[in-house]
Each structure stands twice: as C-alpha cells, then as structure tokens.
PDB file of C-alpha atoms in Angstrom:
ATOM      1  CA  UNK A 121     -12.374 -10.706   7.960  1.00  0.00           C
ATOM      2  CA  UNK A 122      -8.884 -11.188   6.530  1.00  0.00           C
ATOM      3  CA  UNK A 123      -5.608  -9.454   8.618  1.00  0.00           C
ATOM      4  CA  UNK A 124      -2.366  -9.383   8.520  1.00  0.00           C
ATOM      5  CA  UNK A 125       0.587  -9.333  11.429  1.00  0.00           C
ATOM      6  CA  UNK A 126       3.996  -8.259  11.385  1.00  0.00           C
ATOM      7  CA  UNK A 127       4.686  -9.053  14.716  1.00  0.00           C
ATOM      8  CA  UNK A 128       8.681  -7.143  14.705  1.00  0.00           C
ATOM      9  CA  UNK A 129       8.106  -3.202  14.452  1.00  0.00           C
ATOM     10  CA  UNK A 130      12.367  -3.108  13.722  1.00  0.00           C
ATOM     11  CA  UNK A 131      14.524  -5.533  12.166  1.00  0.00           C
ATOM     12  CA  UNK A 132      18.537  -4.860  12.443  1.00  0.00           C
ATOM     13  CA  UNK A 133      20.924  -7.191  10.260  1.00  0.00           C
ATOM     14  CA  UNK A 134      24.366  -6.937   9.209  1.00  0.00           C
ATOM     15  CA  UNK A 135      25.488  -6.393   5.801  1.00  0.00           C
ATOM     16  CA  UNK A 136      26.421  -9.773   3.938  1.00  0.00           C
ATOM     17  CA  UNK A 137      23.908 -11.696   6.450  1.00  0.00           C
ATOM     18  CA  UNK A 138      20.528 -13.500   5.564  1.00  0.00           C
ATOM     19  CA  UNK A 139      17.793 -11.366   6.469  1.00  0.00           C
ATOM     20  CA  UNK A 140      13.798 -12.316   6.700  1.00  0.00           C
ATOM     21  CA  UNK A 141      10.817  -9.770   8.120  1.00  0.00           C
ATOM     22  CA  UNK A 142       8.252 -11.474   9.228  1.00  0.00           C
ATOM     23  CA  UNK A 143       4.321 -11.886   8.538  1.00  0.00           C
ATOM     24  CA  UNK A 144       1.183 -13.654   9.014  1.00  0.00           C
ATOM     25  CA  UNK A 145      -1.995 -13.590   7.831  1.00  0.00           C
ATOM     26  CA  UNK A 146      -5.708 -14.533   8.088  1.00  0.00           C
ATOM     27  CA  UNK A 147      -8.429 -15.198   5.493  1.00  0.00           C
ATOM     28  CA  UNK A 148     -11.176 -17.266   5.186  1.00  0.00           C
ATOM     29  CA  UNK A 149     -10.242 -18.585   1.961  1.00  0.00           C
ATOM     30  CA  UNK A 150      -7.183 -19.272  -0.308  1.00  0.00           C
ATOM     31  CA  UNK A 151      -5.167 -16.512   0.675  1.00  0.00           C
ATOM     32  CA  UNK A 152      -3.471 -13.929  -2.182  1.00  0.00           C
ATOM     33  CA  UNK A 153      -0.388 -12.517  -0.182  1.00  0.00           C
ATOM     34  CA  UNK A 154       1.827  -9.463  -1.305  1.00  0.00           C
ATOM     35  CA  UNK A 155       5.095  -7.808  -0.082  1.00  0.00           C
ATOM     36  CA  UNK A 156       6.088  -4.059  -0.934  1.00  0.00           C
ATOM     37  CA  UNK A 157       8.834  -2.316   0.144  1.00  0.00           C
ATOM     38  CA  UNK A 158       9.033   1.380   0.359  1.00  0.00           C
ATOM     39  CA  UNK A 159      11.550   4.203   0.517  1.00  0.00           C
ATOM     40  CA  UNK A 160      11.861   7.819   2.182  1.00  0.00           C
ATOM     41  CA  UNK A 161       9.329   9.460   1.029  1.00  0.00           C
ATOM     42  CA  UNK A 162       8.492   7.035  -1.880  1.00  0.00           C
ATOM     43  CA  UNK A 163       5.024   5.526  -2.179  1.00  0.00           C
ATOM     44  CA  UNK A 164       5.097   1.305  -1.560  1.00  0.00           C
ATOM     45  CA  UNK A 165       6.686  -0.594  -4.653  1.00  0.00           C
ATOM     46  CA  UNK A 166       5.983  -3.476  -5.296  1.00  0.00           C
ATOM     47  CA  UNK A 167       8.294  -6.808  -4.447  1.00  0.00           C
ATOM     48  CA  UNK A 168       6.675 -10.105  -5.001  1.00  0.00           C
ATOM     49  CA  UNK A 169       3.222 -11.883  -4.898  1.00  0.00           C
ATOM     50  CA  UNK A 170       2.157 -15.451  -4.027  1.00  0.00           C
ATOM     51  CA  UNK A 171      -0.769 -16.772  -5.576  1.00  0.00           C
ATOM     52  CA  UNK A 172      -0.707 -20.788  -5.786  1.00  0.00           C
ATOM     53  CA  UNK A 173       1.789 -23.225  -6.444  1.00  0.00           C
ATOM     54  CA  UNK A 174       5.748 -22.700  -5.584  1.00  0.00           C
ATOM     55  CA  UNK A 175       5.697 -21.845  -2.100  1.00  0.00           C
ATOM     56  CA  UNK A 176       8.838 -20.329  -2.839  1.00  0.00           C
ATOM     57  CA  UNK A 177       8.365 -16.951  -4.613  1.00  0.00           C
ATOM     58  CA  UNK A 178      11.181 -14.653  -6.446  1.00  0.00           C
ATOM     59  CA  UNK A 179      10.830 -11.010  -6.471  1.00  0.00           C
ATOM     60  CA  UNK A 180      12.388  -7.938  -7.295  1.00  0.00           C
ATOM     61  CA  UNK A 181      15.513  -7.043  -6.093  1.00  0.00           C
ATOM     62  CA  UNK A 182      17.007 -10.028  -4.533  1.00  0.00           C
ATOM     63  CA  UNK A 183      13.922 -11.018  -2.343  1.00  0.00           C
ATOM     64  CA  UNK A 184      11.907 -13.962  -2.071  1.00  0.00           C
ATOM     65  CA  UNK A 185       9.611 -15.006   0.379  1.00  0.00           C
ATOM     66  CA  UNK A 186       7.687 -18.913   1.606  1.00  0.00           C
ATOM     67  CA  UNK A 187       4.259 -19.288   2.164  1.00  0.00           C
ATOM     68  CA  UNK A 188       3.640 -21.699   5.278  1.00  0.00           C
ATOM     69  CA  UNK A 189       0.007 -22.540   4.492  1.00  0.00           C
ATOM     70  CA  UNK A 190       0.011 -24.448   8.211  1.00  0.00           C
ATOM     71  CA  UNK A 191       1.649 -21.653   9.850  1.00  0.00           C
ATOM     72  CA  UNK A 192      -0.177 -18.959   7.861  1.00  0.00           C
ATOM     73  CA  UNK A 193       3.055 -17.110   7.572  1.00  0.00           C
ATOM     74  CA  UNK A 194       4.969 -15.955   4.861  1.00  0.00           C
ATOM     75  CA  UNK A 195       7.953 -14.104   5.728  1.00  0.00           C
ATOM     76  CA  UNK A 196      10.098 -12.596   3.562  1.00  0.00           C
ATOM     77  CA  UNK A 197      13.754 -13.191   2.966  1.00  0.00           C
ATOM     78  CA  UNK A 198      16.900 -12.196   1.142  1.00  0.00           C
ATOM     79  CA  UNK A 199      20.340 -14.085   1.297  1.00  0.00           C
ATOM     80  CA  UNK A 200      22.863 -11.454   1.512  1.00  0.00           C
ATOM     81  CA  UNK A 201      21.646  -8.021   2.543  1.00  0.00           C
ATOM     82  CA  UNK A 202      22.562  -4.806   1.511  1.00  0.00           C
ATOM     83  CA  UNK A 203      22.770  -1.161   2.902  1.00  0.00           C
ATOM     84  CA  UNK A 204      20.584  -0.561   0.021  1.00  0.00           C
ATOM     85  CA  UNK A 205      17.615  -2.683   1.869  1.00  0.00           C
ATOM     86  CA  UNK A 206      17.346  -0.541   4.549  1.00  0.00           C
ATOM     87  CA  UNK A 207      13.717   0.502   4.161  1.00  0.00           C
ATOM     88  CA  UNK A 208       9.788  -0.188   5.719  1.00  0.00           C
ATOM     89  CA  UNK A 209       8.363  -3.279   4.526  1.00  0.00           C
ATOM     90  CA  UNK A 210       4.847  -4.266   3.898  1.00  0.00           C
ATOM     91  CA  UNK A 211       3.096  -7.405   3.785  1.00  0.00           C
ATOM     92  CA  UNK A 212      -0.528  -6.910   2.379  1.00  0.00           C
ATOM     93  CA  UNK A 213      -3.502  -9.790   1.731  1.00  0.00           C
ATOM     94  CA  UNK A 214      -6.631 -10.309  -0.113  1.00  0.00           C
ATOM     95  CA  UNK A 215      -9.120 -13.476   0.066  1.00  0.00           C
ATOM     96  CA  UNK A 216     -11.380 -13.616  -2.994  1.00  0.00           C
ATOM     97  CA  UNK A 217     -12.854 -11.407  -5.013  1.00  0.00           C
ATOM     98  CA  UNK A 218     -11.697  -7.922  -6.341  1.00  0.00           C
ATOM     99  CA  UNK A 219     -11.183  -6.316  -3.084  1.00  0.00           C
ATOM    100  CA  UNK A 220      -8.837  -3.447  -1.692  1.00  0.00           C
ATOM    101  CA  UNK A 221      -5.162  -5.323  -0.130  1.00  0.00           C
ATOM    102  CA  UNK A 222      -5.688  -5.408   3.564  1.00  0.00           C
ATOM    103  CA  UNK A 223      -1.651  -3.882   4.686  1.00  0.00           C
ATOM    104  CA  UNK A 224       0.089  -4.630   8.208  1.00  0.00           C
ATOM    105  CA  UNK A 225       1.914  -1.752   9.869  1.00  0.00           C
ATOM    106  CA  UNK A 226       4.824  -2.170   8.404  1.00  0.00           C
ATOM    107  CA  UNK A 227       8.883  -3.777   9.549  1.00  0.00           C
ATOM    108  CA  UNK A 228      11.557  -1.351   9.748  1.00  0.00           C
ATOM    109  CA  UNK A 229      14.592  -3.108   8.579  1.00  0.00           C
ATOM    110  CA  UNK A 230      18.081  -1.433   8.822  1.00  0.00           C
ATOM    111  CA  UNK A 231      21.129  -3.260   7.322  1.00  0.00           C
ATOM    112  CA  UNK A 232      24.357  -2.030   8.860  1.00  0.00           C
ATOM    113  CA  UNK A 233      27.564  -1.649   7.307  1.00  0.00           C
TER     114      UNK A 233
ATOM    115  CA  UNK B  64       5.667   0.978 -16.349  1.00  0.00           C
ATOM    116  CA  UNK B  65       2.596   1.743 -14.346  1.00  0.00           C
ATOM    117  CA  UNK B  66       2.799   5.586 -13.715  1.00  0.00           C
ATOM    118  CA  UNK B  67       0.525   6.664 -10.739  1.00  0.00           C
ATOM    119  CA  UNK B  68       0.885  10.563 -10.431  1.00  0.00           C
ATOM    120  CA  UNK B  69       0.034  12.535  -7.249  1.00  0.00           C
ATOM    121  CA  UNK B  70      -0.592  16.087  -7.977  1.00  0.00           C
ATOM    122  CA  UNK B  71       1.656  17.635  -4.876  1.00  0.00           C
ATOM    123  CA  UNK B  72       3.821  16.390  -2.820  1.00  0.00           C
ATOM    124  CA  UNK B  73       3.729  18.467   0.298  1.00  0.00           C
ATOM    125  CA  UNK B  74       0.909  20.524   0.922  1.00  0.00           C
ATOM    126  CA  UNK B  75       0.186  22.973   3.722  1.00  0.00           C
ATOM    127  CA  UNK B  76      -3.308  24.145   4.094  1.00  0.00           C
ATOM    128  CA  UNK B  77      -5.254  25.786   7.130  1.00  0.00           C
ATOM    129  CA  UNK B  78      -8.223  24.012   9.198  1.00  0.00           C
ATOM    130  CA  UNK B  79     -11.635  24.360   7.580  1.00  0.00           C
ATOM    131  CA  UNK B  80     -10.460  24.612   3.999  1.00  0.00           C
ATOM    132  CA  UNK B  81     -11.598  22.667   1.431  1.00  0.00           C
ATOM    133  CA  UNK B  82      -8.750  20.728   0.251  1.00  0.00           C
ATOM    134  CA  UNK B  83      -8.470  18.810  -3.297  1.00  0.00           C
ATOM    135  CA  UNK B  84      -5.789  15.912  -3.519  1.00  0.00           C
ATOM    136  CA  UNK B  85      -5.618  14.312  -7.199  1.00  0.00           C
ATOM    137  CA  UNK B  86      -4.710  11.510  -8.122  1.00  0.00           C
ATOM    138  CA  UNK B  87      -4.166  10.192 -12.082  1.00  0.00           C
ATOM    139  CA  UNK B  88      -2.976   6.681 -13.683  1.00  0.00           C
ATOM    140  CA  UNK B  89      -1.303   5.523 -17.166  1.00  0.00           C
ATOM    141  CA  UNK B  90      -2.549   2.233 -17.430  1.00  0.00           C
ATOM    142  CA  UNK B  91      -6.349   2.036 -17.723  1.00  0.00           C
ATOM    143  CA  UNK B  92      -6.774   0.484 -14.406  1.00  0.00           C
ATOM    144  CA  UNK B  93     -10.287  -0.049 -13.189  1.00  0.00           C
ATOM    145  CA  UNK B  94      -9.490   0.439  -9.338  1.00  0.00           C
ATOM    146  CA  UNK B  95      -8.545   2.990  -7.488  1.00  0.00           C
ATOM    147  CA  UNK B  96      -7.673   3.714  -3.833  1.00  0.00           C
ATOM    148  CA  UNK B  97      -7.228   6.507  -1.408  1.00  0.00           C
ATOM    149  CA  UNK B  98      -5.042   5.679   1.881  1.00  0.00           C
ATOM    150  CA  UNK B  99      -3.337   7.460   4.379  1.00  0.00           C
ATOM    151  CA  UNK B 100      -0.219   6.631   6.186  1.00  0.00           C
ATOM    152  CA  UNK B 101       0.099   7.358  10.017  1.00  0.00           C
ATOM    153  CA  UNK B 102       3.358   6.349  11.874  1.00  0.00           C
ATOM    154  CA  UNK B 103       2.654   3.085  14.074  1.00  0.00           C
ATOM    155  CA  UNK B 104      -0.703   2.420  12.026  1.00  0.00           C
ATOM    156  CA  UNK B 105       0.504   1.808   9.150  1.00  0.00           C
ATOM    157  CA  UNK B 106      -1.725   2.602   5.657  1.00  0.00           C
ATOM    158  CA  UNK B 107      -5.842   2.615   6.231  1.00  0.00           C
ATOM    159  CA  UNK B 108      -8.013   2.592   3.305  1.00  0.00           C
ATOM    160  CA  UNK B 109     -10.127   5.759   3.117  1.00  0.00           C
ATOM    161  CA  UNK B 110     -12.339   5.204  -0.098  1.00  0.00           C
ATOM    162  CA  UNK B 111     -11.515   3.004  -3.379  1.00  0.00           C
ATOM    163  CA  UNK B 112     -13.297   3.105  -6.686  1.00  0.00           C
ATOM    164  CA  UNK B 113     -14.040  -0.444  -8.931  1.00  0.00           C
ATOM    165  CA  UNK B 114     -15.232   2.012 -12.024  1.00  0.00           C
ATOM    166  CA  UNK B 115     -15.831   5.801 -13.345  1.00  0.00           C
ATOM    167  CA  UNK B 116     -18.367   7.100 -11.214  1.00  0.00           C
ATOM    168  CA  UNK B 117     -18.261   4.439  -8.432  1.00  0.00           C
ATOM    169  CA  UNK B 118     -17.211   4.727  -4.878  1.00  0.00           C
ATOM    170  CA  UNK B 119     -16.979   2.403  -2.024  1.00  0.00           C
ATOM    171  CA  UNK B 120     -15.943   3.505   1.943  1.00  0.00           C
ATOM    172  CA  UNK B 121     -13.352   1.756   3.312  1.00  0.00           C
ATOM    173  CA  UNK B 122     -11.615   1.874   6.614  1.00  0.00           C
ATOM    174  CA  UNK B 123     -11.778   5.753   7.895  1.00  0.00           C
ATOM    175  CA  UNK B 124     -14.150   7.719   5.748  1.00  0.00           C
ATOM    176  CA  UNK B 125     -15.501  10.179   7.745  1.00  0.00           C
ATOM    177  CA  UNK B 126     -14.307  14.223   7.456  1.00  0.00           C
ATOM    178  CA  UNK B 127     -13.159  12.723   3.530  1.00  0.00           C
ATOM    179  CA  UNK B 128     -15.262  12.294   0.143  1.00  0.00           C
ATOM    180  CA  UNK B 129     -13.866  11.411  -3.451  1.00  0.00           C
ATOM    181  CA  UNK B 130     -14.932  12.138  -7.148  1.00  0.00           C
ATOM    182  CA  UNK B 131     -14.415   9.872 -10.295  1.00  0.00           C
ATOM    183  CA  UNK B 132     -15.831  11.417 -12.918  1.00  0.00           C
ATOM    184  CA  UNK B 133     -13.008   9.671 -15.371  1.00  0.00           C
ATOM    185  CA  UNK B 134     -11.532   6.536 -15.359  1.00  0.00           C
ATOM    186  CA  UNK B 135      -7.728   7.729 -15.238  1.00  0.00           C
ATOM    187  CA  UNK B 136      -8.128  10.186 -12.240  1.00  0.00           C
ATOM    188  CA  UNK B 137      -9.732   9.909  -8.821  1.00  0.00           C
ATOM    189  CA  UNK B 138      -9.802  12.620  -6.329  1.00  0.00           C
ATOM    190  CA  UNK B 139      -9.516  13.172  -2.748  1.00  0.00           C
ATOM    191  CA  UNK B 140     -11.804  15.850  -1.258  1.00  0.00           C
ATOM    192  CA  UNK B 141     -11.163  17.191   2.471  1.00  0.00           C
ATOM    193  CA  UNK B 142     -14.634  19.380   3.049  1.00  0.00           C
ATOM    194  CA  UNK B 143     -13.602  21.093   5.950  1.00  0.00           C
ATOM    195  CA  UNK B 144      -9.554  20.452   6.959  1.00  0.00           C
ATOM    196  CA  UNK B 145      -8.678  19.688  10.514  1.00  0.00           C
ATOM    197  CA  UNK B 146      -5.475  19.474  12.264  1.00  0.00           C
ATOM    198  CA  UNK B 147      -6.001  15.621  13.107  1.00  0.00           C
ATOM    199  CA  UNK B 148      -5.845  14.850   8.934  1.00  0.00           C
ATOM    200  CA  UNK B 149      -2.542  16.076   9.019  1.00  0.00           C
ATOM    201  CA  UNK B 150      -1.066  12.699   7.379  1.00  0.00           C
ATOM    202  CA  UNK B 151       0.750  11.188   4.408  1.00  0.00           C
ATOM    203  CA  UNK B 152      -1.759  10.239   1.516  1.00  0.00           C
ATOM    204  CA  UNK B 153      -1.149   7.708  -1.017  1.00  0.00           C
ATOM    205  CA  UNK B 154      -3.252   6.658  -3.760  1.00  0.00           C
ATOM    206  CA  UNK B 155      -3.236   3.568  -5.498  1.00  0.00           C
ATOM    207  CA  UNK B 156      -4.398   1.889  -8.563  1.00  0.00           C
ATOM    208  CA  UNK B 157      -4.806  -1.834 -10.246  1.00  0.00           C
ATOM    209  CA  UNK B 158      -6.446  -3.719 -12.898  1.00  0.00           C
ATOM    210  CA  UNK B 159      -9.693  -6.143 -11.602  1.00  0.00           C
ATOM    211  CA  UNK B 160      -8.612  -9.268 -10.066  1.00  0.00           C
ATOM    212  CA  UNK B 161      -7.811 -11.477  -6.932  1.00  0.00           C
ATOM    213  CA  UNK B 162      -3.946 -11.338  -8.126  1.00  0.00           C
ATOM    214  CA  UNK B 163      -3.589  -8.127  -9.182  1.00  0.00           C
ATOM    215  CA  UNK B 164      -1.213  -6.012  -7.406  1.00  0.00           C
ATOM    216  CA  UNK B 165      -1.796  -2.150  -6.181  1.00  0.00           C
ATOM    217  CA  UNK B 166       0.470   0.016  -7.471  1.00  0.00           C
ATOM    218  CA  UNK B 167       1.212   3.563  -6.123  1.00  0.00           C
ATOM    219  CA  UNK B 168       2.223   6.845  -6.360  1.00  0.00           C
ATOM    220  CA  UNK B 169       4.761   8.949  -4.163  1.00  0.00           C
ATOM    221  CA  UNK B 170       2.598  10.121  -2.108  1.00  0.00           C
ATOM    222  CA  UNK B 171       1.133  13.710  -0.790  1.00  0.00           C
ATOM    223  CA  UNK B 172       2.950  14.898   2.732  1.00  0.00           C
ATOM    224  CA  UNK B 173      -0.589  17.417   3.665  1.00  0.00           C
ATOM    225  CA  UNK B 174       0.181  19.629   6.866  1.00  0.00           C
ATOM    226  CA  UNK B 175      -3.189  21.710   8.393  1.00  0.00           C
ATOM    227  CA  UNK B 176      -2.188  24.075  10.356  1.00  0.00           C
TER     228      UNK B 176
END
C-alpha cells in the first residue's frame, strides 16, 4: 500500500532564509508525488508535481522540490522565504493507475519577520 | 481555471439530521472525491467517484453515502448527523490519469450540535 510521511508537524524559518518541509513516501511502483499548499480556510492548491525525469521540479510560487529515488524523499524547498509562505503543506502520492492521492498530515510552516 | 464549488461554507446542523453537502466542477473531470479534514490526521478519503453514477469507498465510509447522478456534481449525504462528524469537508476533482492532479474547493466547516 503506498504512504506518505512528513515526519516535522511545525517548521519555523526566518524571512529571507532557505526553507524545505520535509516528506517521504512509499509505493510499490514508480512513484507520482505531489505537493499542495493550503491557506486559512482555503481548500489545498496545488504547487508542483513530479512525474519522471528532472529530479528537480519548479512550481508555483517560488517552490521547487527533489525527488531522492534512494532515499524515497522528496522534500520541498524555496530559496528565500516569505511571510506570505506561512501556511500547512501537503505532500500527497499515487503508484499506478487512476487512483485517489494518498495525503500526509500535513507541515505547519511559519516564516517570521 | 479549474473551479470546484462547495455549496456552504459553514454549516451548523443538529445530530440525527439528514445532511446534504454538494459539491460541483467546471472542467468535465471524470473523478471526484469526498474528504474530510481533522486536526493532527490530516485529510481521509471518504468516497470518490471515476464516472456518473459510480462510487467507490475509501478510507472512512461508514455514517456517510454519496450520489452522482451527473458528471459535474457529486454529493455528500450524512443519513443520520452525529456530533463526532463535526469536521472540515473538502471535495475534490481531476481528469483520469496517474499524473493528474486533484484539485479542490474551499471547503465546508459542518458543526452538529
């Protein structure tokens, strides 16, 4: 059965730093990974995907994130973060086939000023 | 854009009511999902839809039931409230396809009192 982990529950950075939330995942196949962020009382929008190829992905809003195919990770990260960041973050995963995205719990990140 | 529209977004209702959370999309998207969003558990998949008239459990089922009787709308059915489905509910929708990416609406804050 595929999973996902975000082992950090809260994330704190300072504004200007590099920030990256973590995740890992398990599948028993080529894995289709997903990040969404989402808002006070917003639903989850959507950031970036990795698929195959690059593992190096650009997204919305700054973000990118690396797929570690031997670590079965891929964390998300953003240069220079903003106050504007602050949010929960989702990683989410899918295997084959035209399943439902299995979601982790979720990484509070705050950016402060 | 992909527009997912929630009918309400907070709703207070009383236990043992029969409660009716909709649920329509712009974009012709085959799939549809039903999830709810608890604090420290992050989103769990109650029921998803591949096609009009389909319907698949997922995660948490029980107490819930859903009706697709078009392809653009998908409904969330409560049959008898209780105070332990007090939750947010988000609903989700994407075109067929190992890549595709969910997207979602704002969500429904439901209180049973």
């Amino acid at each position: 059965a595929q999973s996902v982990a975000q082992p950090e529950d809260q994330v704190n950075v300072a504004e200007g730093n590099p920030l990256t939330v973590k995740c890992t995942y398990s599948v028993s196949g080529n894995p289709y990974l997903f990040w969404y962020v989402q808002y006070p009382n917003r639903g989850l929008q959507f950031l970036l995907k990795y698929i195959t190829g690059d593992n190096l992905v650009k997204g919305s809003y700054g973000f990118e994130a690396e797929f570690n195919k031997s670590q079965t990770s891929f964390h998300l990260k953003k240069p220079s973060a903003l106050v504007s960041d602050s949010a929960l973050y989702f990683c989410a995963v899918r295997d084959i086939g035209n399943t439902p995205l299995v979601f982790g719990k979720g990484t509070r990140l705050s950016v402060i000023a | 854009d992909v527009k997912v529209t929630q009918s309400s977004r907070y709703l207070v209702k009383r236990t043992g009511e029969k409660v009716f959370l909709e649920c329509v999309q712009d974009m012709d998207h085959e799939n549809m999902f039903w999830y709810r969003q608890d604090p420290g558990l992050g989103l769990r998949l109650i029921y998803f839809s591949y096609d009009v008239k389909m319907k698949e459990k997922g995660d948490i089922p029980e107490g819930y039931s859903v009706s697709r009787e078009k392809k653009e709308r998908f409904s969330l059915i409560l049959e008898s409230a209780s105070t332990n489905q007090t939750s947010m509910y988000l609903c989700a929708s994407s075109r067929q396809g190992t890549s595709q990416p969910q997207h979602f609406g704002d969500g429904t804050r439901l209180s049973i009192l």
